[in-house]
Coordinates of C-alpha atoms in Angstrom, one line a residue:
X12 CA 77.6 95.2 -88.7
X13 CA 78.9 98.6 -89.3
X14 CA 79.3 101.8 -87.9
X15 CA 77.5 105.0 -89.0
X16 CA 76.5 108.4 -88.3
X17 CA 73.4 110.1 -88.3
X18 CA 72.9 113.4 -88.0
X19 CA 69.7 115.3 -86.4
X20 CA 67.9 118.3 -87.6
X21 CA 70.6 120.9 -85.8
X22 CA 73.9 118.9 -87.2
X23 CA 74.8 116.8 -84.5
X24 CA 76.0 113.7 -85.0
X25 CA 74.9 109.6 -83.1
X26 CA 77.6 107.6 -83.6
X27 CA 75.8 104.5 -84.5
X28 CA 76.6 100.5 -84.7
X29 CA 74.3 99.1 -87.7
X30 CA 72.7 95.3 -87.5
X31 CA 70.1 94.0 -89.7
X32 CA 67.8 91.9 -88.0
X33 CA 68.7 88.4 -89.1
X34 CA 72.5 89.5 -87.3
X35 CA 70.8 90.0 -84.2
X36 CA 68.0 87.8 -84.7
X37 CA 65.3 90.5 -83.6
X38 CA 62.2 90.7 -85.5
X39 CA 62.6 91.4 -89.5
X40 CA 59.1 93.7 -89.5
X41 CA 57.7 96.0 -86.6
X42 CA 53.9 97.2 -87.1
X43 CA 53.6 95.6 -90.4
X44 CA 56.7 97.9 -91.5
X45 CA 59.8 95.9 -92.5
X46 CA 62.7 96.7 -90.9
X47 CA 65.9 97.0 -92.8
X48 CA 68.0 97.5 -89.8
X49 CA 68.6 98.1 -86.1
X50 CA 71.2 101.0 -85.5
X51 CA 72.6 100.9 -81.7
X52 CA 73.9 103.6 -79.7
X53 CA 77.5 103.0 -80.0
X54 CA 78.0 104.7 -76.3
X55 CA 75.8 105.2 -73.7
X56 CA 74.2 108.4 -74.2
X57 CA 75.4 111.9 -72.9
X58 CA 73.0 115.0 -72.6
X59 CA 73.0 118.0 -74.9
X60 CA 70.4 120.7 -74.5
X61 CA 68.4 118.1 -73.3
X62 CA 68.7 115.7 -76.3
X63 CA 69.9 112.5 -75.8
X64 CA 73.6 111.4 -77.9
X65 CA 75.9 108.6 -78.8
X66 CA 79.2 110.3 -78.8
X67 CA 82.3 109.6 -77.5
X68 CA 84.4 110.8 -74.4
X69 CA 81.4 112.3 -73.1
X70 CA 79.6 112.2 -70.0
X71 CA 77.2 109.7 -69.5
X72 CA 73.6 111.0 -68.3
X73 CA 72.2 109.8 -64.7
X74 CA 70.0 110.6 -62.5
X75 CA 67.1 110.0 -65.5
X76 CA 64.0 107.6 -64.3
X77 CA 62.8 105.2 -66.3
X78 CA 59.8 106.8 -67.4
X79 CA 62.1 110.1 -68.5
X80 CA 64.3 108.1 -70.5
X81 CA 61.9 106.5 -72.4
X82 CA 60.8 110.2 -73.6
X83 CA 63.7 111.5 -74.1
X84 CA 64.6 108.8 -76.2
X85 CA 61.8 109.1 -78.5
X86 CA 62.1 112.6 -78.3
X87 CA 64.9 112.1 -80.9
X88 CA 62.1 111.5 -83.7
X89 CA 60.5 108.8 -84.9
X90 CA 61.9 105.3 -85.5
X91 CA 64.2 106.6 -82.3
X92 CA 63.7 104.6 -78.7
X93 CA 65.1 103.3 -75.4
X94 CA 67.2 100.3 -76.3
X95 CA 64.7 97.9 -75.8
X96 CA 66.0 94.4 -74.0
X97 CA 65.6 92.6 -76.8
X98 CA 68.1 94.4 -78.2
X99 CA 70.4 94.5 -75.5
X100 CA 69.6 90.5 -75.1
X101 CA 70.5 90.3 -78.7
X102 CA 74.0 91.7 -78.0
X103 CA 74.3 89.5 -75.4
X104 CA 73.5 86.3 -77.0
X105 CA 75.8 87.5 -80.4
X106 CA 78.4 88.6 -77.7
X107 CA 78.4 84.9 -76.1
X108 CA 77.6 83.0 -79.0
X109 CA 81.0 84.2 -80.7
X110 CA 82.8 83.9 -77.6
X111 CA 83.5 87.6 -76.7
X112 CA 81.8 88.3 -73.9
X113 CA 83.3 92.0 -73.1
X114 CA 85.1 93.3 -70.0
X115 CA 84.4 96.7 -68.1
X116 CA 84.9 100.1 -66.1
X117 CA 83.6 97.5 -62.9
X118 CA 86.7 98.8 -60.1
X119 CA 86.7 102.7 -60.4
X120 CA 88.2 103.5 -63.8
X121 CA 89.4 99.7 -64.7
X122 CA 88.1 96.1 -64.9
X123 CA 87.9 94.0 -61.9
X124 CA 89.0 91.1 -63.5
X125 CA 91.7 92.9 -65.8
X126 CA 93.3 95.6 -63.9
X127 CA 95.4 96.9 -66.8
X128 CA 92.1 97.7 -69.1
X129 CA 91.5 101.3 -67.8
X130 CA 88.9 104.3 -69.0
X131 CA 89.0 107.9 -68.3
X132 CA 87.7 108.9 -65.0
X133 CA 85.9 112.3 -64.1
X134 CA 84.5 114.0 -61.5
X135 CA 86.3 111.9 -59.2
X136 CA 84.1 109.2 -58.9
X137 CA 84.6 105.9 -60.5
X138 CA 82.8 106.6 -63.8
X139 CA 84.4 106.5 -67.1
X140 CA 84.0 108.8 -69.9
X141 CA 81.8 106.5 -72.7
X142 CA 84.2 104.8 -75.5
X143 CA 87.4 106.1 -73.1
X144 CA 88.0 102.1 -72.2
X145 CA 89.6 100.0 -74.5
X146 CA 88.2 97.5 -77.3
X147 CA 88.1 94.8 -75.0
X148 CA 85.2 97.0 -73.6
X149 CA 83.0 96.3 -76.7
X150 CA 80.6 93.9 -77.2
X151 CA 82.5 91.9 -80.1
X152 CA 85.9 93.4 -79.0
X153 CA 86.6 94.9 -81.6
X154 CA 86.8 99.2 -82.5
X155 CA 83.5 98.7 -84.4
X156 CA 81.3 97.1 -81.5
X157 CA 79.2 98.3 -79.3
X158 CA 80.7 99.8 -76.0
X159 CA 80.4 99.8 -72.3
X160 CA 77.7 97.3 -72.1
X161 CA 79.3 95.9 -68.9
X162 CA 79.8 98.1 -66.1
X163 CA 80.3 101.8 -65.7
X164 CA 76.6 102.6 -65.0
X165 CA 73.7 100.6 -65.2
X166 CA 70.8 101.4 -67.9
X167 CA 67.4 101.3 -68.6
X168 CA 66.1 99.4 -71.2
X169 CA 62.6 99.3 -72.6
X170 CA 59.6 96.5 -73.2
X171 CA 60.0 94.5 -69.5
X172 CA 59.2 94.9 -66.3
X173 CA 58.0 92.8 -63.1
X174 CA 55.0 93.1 -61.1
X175 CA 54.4 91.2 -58.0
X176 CA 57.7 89.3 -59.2
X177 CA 55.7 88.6 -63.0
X178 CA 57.6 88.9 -65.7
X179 CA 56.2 91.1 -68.3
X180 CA 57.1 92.2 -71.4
X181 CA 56.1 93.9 -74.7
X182 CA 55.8 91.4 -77.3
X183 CA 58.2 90.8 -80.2
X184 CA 60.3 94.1 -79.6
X185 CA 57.3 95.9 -79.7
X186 CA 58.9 98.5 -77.4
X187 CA 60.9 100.1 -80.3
X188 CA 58.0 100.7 -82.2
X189 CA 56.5 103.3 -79.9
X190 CA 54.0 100.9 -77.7
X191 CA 52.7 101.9 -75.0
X192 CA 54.8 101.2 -72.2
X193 CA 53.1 103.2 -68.9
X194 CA 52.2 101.1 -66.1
X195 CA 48.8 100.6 -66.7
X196 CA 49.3 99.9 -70.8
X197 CA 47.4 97.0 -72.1
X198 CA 50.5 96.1 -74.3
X199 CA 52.1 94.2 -71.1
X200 CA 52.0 90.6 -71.1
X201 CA 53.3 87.5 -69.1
X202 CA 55.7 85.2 -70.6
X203 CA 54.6 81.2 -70.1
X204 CA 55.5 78.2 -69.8
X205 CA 54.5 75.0 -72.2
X206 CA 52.3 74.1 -69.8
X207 CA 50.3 77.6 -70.1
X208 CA 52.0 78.9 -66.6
X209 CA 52.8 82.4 -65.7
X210 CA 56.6 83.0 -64.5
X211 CA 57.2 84.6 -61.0
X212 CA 60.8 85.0 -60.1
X213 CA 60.3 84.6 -56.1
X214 CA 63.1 85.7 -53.9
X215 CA 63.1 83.9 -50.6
X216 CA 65.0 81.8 -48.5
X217 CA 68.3 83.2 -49.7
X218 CA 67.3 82.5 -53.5
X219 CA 65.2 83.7 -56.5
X220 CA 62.8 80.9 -57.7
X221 CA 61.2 81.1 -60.7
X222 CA 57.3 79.5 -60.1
X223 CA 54.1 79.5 -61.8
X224 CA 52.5 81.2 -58.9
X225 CA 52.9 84.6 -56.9
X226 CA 54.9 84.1 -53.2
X227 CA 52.3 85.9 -50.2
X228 CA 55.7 87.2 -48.6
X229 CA 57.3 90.3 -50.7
X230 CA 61.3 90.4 -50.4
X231 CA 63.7 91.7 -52.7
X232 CA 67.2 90.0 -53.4
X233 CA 70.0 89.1 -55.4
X234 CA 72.1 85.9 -56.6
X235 CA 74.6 84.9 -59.3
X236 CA 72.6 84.2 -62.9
X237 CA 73.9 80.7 -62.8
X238 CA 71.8 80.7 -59.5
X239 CA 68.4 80.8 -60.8
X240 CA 66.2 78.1 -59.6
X241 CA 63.6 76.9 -61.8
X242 CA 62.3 74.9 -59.1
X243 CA 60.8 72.5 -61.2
X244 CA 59.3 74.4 -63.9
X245 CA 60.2 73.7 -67.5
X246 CA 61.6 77.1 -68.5
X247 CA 60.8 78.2 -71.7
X248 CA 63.5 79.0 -74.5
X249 CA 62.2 82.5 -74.6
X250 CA 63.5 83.6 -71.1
X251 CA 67.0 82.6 -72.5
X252 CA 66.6 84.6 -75.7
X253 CA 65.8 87.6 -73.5
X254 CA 68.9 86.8 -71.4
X255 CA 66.3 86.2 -68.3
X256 CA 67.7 82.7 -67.7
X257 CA 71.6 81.5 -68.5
X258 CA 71.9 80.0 -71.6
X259 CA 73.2 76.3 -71.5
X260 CA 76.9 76.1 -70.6
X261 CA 77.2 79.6 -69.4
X262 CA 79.2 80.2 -66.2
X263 CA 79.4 84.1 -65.6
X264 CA 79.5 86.0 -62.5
X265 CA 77.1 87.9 -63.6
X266 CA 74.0 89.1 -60.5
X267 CA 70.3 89.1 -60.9
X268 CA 68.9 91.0 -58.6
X269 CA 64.2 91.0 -58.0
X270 CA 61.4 92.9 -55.9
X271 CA 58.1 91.4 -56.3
X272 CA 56.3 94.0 -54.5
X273 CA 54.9 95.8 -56.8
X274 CA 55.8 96.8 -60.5
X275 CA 59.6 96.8 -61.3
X276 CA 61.9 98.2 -63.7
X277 CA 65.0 96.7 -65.8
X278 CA 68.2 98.0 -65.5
X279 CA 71.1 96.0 -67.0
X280 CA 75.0 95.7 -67.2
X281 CA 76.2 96.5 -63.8
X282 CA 77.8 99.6 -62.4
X283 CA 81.8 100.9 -61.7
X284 CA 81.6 99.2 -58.3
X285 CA 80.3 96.8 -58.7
X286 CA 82.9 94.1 -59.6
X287 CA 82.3 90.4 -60.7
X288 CA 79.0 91.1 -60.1
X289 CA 78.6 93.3 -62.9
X290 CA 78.6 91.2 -66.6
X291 CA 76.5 91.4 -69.4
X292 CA 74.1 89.4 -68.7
X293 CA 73.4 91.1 -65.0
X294 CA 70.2 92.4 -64.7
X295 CA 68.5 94.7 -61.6
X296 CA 64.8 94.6 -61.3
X297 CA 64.2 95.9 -58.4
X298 CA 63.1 99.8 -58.3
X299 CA 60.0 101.7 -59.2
X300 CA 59.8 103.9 -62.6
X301 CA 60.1 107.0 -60.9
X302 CA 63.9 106.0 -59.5
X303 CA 66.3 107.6 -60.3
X304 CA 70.0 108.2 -59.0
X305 CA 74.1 108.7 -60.3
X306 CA 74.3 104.7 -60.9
X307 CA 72.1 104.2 -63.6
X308 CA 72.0 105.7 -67.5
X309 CA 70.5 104.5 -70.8
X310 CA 71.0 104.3 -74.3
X311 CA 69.0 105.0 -77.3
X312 CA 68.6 103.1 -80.2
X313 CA 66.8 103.3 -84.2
X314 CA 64.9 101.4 -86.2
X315 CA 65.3 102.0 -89.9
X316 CA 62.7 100.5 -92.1
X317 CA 62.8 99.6 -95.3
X318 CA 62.8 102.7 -97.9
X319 CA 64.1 104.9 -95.3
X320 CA 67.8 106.6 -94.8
X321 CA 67.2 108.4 -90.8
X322 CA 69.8 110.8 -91.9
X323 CA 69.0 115.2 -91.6
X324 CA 65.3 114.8 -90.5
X325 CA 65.5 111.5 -88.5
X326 CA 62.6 110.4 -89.9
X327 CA 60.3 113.2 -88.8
X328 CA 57.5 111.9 -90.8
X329 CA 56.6 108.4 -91.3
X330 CA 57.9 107.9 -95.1
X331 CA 56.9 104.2 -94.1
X332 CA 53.0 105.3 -94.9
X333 CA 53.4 108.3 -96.7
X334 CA 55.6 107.9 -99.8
X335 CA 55.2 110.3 -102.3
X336 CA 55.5 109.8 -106.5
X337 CA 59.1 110.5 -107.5
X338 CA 59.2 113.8 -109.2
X339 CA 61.2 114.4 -112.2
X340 CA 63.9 117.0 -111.9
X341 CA 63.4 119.7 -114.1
X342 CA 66.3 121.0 -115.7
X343 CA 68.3 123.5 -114.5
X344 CA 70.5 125.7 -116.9
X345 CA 70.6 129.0 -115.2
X346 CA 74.2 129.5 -113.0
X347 CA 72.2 129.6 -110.0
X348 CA 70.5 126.6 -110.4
X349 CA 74.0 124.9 -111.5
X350 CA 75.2 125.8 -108.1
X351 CA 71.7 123.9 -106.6
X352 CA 72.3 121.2 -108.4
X353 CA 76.4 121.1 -107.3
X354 CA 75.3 121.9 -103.5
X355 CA 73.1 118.9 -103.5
X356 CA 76.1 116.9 -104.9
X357 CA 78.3 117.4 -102.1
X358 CA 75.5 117.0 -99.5
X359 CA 74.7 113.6 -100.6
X360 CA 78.7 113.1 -100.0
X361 CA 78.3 114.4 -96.8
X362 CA 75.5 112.4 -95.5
X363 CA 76.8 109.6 -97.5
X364 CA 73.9 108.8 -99.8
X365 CA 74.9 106.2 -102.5
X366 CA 70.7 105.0 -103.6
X367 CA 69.4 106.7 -106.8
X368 CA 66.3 107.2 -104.3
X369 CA 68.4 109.2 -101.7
X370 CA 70.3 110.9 -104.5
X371 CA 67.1 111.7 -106.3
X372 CA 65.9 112.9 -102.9
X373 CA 68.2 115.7 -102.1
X374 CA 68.1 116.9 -104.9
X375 CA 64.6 117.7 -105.5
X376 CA 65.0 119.2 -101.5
X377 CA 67.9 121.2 -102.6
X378 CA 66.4 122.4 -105.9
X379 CA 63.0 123.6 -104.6
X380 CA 64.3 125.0 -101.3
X381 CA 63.2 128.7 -100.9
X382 CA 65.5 131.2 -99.7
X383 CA 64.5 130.6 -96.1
X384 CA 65.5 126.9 -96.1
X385 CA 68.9 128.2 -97.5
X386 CA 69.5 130.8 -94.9
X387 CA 69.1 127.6 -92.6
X388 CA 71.0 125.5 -94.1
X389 CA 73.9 128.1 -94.6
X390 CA 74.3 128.0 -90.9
X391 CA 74.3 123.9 -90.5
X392 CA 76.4 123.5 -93.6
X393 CA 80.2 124.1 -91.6
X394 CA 78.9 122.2 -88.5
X395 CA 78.1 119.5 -91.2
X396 CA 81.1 119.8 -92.8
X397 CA 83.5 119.6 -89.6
X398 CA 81.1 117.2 -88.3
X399 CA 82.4 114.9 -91.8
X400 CA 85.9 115.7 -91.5
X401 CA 85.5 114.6 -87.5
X402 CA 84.1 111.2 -88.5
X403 CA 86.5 110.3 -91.4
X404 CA 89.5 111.0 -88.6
X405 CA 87.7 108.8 -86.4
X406 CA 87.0 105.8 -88.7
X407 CA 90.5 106.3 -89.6
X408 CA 91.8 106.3 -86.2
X409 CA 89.4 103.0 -85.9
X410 CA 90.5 101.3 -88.8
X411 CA 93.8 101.7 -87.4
X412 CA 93.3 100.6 -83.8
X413 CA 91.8 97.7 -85.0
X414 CA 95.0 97.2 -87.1
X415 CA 96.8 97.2 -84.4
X416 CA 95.1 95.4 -82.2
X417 CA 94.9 92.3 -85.2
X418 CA 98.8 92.6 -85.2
X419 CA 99.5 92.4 -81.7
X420 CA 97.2 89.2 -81.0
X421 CA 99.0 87.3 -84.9
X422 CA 102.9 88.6 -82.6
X423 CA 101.6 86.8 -79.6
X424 CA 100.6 84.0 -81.3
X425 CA 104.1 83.3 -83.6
X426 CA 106.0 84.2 -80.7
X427 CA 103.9 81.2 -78.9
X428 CA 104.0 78.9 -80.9
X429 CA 108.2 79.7 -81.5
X430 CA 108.5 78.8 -78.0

């Protein structure tokens, strides 16, 4: 896992977290392209002109339906998508797996549970400014994980839904390849049981059931995770690996809320107000696609497959299928074409381009460019620039909160164990 940036075609920067797929055990190849890896929205997303951004201290963007942040996700380019819940199940399995199960904006500004972790509040409601909490607040708790998955505002995420209290989904994280996820696509399909048995989660009677058959009554409600009853059906393992049942041993607060009447959305992670109820693994499924209000956000994620870098273009073309034969640089001994060959030099620095294929890349770009492409460039170039300096400062600042952070737990720890 690392942190990243990648920059879009106008010079604006994602802040990124980096997994390959065996770290969060999602699928290694999507559409018979292998991936190489998963890059996370470090923050939920804010809105710039209309494009979607991981960024920090920012905003984050509500009032977006389902349906709209899917597209404005993908918007981004390709590889680019709505986190899909296998990711975000992903994070939450790593996140409880290694014990570190993050905290929240869940009170108005601070964490229910630990009143002293606080964000920065705005527009005086209880929302937080994304990445304004401290690391407790990411998913590893640490400066380098992914933040604000608990609390704050809910968010979409892509590849499930219900309908009629089913439990649909697109196969093997098909969602961040681009499927097609309207409510009428072919691509959705039931999760079963050994036995060959749909899954209904059935609230009634106070509780949500999970049976192989539809209930005649519809109702909508909510219970603690824990609280699940399987009601004698043998869940299978794959409703824990998409955090859709507890895993064994868990004991969060966490809330799971259902409406079978008709087809239902995912939201996940809980909102500012919403207290113990809001965790990690806290799921809503109860609204339509087209709703939309101040509670609930998203956050976009990227796939990188193998060959690819996602930086500048963000993959505008599939480089996947279309790979072109390596040319051989010609060489360049005129001053002018010195300078090319110097400028694309320091851009490779910039976008931090280490592979012969990424070096040998840029610079074929940045020697054939016509004057055109330079006039363009001339007017990215200092957003580029500031843009590098902004992120060295931050992964400074990082390094150096984590530092800190590293000391202070080792001082409690002597000072313990001296007493």
């Amino acid at each position: 896992m690392r942190n990243e940036v990648l920059f879009d075609a106008k010079g604006r920067p994602d802040i990124m977290v980096v997994f390959t797929p065996d770290e969060l055990g999602l699928p290694s190849t999507l559409c018979g392209k292998a991936v190489e890896e998963y890059l996370i929205s470090k923050y939920p997303n804010t809105l710039i002109d209309g494009v979607p951004y991981s960024l920090p201290f920012q905003k984050p963007a509500t009032s977006v339906n389902h349906d709209e942040a899917i597209t404005l996700c993908q918007s981004k380019g390709c590889g680019w998508h709505l986190l899909t819940n296998d990711e975000w199940a992903a994070l939450a399995r790593q996140s409880w797996e290694n014990d570190t199960i993050p905290t929240g904006n869940t009170r108005g500004g601070s964490s229910h549970s630990h009143p002293e972790q606080t964000g920065t509040t705005y527009d005086g409601s209880g929302r937080t400014l994304a990445g304004s909490g401290p690391i407790q607040w990411n998913h590893d708790r640490t400066a380098e994980g992914v933040a604000d998955l608990v609390g704050n505002v809910w968010e979409h995420v892509g590849g499930i839904r219900f309908l009629d209290g089913q439990v649909q989904v697109i196969p093997n994280n098909g969602a961040a390849a681009g499927a097609d996820q309207s409510e009428g696509s072919p691509e959705w399909t039931a999760i079963y049981t050994t036995d060959g048995d749909p899954i209904y989660y059935n609230p009634k009677d106070g509780g949500i059931y999970l049976e192989p058959m539809a209930t005649t009554e519809k109702d909508y409600d909510g219970v603690p995770f824990t609280d699940l009853e399987e009601n004698g059906l043998d869940v299978p393992d794959k409703l824990i690996e998409l955090s859709l049942y507890p895993p064994r041993g868990y004991e969060g607060s966490d809330y799971f809320w259902v409406d079978n009447d008709g087809e239902r959305c995912v939201y996940r992670g809980g909102s500012w107000n919403n207290g113990a109820n809001a965790d990690l693994f806290s799921l809503s499924g109860d609204n339509a696609r087209s709703y939309s209000c101040a509670y609930i956000g998203f956050r976009s994620a990227f796939v990188r497959y193998s060959g690819n870098s996602g930086d500048l273009d963000n993959l505008d073309t599939d480089t996947a299928d279309q790979q072109p034969e390596p040319k051989e640089a010609e060489s360049y001994e005129t001053l002018p074409g010195l300078v090319r060959e110097i400028l694309a030099g320091q851009l490779a620095k910039l976008c931090r381009y280490t592979e012969p294929a990424q070096l040998h890349e840029i610079t074929m770009k940045v020697l054939e460019a016509d004057e055109t492409e330079f006039g363009e460039l001339a007017q990215l170039l200092p957003t580029l620039a500031q843009t590098a300096v902004a992120v060295e400062l931050y992964e400074s600042v990082a390094k150096q909160v984590k530092l800190a952070a590293t000391t202070s737990i080792t001082i409690k720890t002597e000072v313990a164990d001296y007493e």
